[in-house]
Short mmCIF file of C-alpha atoms in Angstrom, two decimals:
data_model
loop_
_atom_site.label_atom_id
_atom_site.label_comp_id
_atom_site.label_asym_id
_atom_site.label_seq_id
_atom_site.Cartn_x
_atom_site.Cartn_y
_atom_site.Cartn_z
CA UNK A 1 29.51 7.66 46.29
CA UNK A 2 25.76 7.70 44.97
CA UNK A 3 24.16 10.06 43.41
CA UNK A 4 21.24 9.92 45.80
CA UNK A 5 23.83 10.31 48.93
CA UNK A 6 24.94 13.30 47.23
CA UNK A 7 21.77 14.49 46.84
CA UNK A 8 21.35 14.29 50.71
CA UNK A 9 24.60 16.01 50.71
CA UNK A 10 22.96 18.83 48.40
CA UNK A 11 20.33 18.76 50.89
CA UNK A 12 21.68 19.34 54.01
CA UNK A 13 23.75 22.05 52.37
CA UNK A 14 21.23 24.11 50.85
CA UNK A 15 18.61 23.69 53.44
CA UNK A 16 20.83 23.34 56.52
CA UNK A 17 24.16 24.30 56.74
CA UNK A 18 25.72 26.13 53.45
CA UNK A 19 28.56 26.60 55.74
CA UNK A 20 29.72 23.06 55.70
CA UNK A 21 31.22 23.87 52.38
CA UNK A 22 31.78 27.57 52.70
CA UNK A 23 29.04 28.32 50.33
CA UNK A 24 26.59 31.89 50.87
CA UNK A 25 22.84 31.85 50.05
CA UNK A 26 21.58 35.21 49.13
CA UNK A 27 18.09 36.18 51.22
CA UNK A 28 15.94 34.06 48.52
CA UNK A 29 18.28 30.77 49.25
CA UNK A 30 19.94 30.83 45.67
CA UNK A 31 23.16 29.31 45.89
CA UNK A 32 25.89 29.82 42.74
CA UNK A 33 26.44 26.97 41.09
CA UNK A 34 30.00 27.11 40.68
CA UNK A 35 30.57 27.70 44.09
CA UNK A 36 28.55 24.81 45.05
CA UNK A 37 30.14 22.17 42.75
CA UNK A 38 34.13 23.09 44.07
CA UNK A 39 32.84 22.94 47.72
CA UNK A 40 31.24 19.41 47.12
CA UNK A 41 34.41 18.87 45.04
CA UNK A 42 36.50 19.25 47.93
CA UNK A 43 35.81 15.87 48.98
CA UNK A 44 33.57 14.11 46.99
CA UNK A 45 34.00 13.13 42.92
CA UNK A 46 31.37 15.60 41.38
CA UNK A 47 30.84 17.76 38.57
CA UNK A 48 27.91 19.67 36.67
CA UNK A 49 26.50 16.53 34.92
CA UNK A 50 26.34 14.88 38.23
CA UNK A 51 24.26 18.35 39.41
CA UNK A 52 21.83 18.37 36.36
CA UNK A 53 21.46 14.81 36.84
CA UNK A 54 20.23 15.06 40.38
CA UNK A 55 17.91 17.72 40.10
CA UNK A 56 16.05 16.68 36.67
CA UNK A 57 15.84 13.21 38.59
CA UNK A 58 15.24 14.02 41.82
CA UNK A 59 11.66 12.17 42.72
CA UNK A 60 10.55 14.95 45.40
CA UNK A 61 11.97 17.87 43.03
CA UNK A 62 13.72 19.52 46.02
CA UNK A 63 16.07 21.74 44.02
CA UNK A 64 15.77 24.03 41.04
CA UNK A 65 18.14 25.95 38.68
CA UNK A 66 17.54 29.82 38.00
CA UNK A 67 17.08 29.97 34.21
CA UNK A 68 20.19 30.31 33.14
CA UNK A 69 21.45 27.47 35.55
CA UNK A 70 23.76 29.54 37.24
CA UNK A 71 22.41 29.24 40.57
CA UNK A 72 20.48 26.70 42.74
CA UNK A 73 18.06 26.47 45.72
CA UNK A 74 16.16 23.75 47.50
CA UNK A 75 12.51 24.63 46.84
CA UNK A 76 11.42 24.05 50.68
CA UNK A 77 12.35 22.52 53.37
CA UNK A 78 15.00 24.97 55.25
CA UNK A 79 15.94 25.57 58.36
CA UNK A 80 17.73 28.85 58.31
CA UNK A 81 16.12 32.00 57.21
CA UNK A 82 15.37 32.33 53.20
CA UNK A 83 12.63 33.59 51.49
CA UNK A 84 11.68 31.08 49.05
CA UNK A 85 9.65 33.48 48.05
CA UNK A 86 6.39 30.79 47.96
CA UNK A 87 2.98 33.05 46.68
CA UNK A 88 0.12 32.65 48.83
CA UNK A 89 -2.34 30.03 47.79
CA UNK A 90 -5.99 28.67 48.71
CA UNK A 91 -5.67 25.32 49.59
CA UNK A 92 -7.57 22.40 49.26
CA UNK A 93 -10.57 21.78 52.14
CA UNK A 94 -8.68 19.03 53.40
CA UNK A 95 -4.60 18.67 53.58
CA UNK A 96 -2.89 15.93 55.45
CA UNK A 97 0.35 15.26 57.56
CA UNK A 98 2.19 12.26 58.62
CA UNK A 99 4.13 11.27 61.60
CA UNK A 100 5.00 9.23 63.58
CA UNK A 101 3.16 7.52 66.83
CA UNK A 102 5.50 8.53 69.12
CA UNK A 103 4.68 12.45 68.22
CA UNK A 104 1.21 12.43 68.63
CA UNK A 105 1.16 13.37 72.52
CA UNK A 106 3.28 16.39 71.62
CA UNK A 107 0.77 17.18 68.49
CA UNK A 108 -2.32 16.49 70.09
CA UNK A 109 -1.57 18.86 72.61
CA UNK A 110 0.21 21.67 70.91
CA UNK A 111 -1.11 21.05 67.36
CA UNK A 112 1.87 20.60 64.10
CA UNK A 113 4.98 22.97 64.48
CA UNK A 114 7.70 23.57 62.38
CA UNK A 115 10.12 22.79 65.07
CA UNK A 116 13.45 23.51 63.34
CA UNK A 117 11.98 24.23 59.53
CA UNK A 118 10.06 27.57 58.74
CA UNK A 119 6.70 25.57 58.00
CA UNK A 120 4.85 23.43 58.98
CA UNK A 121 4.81 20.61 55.86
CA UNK A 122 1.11 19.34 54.68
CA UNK A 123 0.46 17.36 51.52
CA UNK A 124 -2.99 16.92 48.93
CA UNK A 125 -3.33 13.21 49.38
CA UNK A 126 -3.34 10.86 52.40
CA UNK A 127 -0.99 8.69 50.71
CA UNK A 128 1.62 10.36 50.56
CA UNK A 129 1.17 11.49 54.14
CA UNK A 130 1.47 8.04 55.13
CA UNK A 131 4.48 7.08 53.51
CA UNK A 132 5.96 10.67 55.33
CA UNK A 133 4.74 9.17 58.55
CA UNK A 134 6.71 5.70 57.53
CA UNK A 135 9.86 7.79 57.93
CA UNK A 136 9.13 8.11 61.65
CA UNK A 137 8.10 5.35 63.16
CA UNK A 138 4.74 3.62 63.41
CA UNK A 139 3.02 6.15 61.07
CA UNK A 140 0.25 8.11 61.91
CA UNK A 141 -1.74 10.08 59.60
CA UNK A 142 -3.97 13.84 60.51
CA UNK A 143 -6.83 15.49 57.90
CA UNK A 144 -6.01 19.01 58.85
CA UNK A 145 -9.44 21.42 58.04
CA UNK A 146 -7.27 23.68 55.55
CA UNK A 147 -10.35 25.46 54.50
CA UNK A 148 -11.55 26.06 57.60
CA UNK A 149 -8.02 27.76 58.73
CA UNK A 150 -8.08 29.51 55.38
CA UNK A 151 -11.12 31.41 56.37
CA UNK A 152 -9.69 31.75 59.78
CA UNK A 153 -6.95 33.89 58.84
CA UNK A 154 -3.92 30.94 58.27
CA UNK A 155 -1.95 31.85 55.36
CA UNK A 156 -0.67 28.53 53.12
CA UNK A 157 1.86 28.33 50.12
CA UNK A 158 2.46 25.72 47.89
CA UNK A 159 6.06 25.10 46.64
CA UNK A 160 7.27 24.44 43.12
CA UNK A 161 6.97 20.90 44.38
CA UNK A 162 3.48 20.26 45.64
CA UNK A 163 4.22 20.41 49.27
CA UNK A 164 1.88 22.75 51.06
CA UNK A 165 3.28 25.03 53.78
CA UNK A 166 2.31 27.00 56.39
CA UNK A 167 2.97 28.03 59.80
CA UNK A 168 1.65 25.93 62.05
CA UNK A 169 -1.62 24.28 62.70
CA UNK A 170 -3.33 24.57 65.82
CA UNK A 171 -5.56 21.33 67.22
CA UNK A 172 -8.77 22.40 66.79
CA UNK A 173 -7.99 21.86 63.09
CA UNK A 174 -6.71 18.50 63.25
CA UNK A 175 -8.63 14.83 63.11
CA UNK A 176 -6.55 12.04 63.52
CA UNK A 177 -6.95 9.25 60.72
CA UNK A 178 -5.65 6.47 62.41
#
């Protein structure tokens, strides 16, 4: 098995289901390590090197170690309760979000959701929005007035990865690009 379908693995585990392997998060999503590793183990050749691997090479940095590497989290990206604990940030004036075309009915009349994740996921350039909206479909990108929400009262984070967060954005702030 690759590394990168374990990482999916990983994934789904720490952002999803920890039950799948029996494994606990505590209330920030921290995982042991130990723990993690015999779970996957179970049924799947893997080992610490494989771990430390994934994570320092991991393109969209979706995990990190505590400092002593004892336990693990994914940075964002959860659906089940955690507390990341992400500080509140100003963001940009403008963020962006890609989908795809089949969504836009649903977003242009209800704005973005977080459906089953706990925010709503926005990123700095329009680039990388697109290649998010790739993922779905025929891909669609919005400019979502961050500033303007900002001084409206909308609270955004920004995770140890770059992805900006929040908790939804209503349509009044969102132009479609394309």
């Amino acid at each position: 098995m690759s590394l990168d379908s374990i990482s999916k693995y990983i994934s789904l585990i720490l952002r999803h289901k920890p039950e799948t392997i029996n494994l606990v998060l505590d209330e920030h999503g921290w995982a042991d390590v130990e723990q993690l590793i015999r779970g996957i183990q179970k049924t799947k050749h893997f080992n610490r090197q494989m771990l430390e691997e994934i994570v320092r090479t991991d393109a969209k940095q979706r995990y990190s170690f505590n400092e002593d590497k004892t336990k693990i989290r994914a940075n964002q990206g959860h659906s089940i309760p955690v507390d990341v604990e992400l500080k509140e940030t100003i963001p940009p004036d403008y963020l962006w979000h890609g989908t795809g075309k089949k969504y836009t009915d649903s977003i242009e009349k209800q704005g973005l959701l977080p459906k089953t994740r706990l925010y709503v996921h926005l990123s700095e350039q329009k680039q990388t929005a697109w290649e998010v909206g790739k993922r779905h479909g025929i891909p669609i990108v919005y400019r979502i007035d961050s500033k303007k929400m900002q001084e409206d009262g909308f609270v955004f984070y920004r995770s140890v990865n770059g992805v900006w967060l929040t908790k939804q954005v209503p349509v009044k702030y969102l132009e479609r690009e394309n």
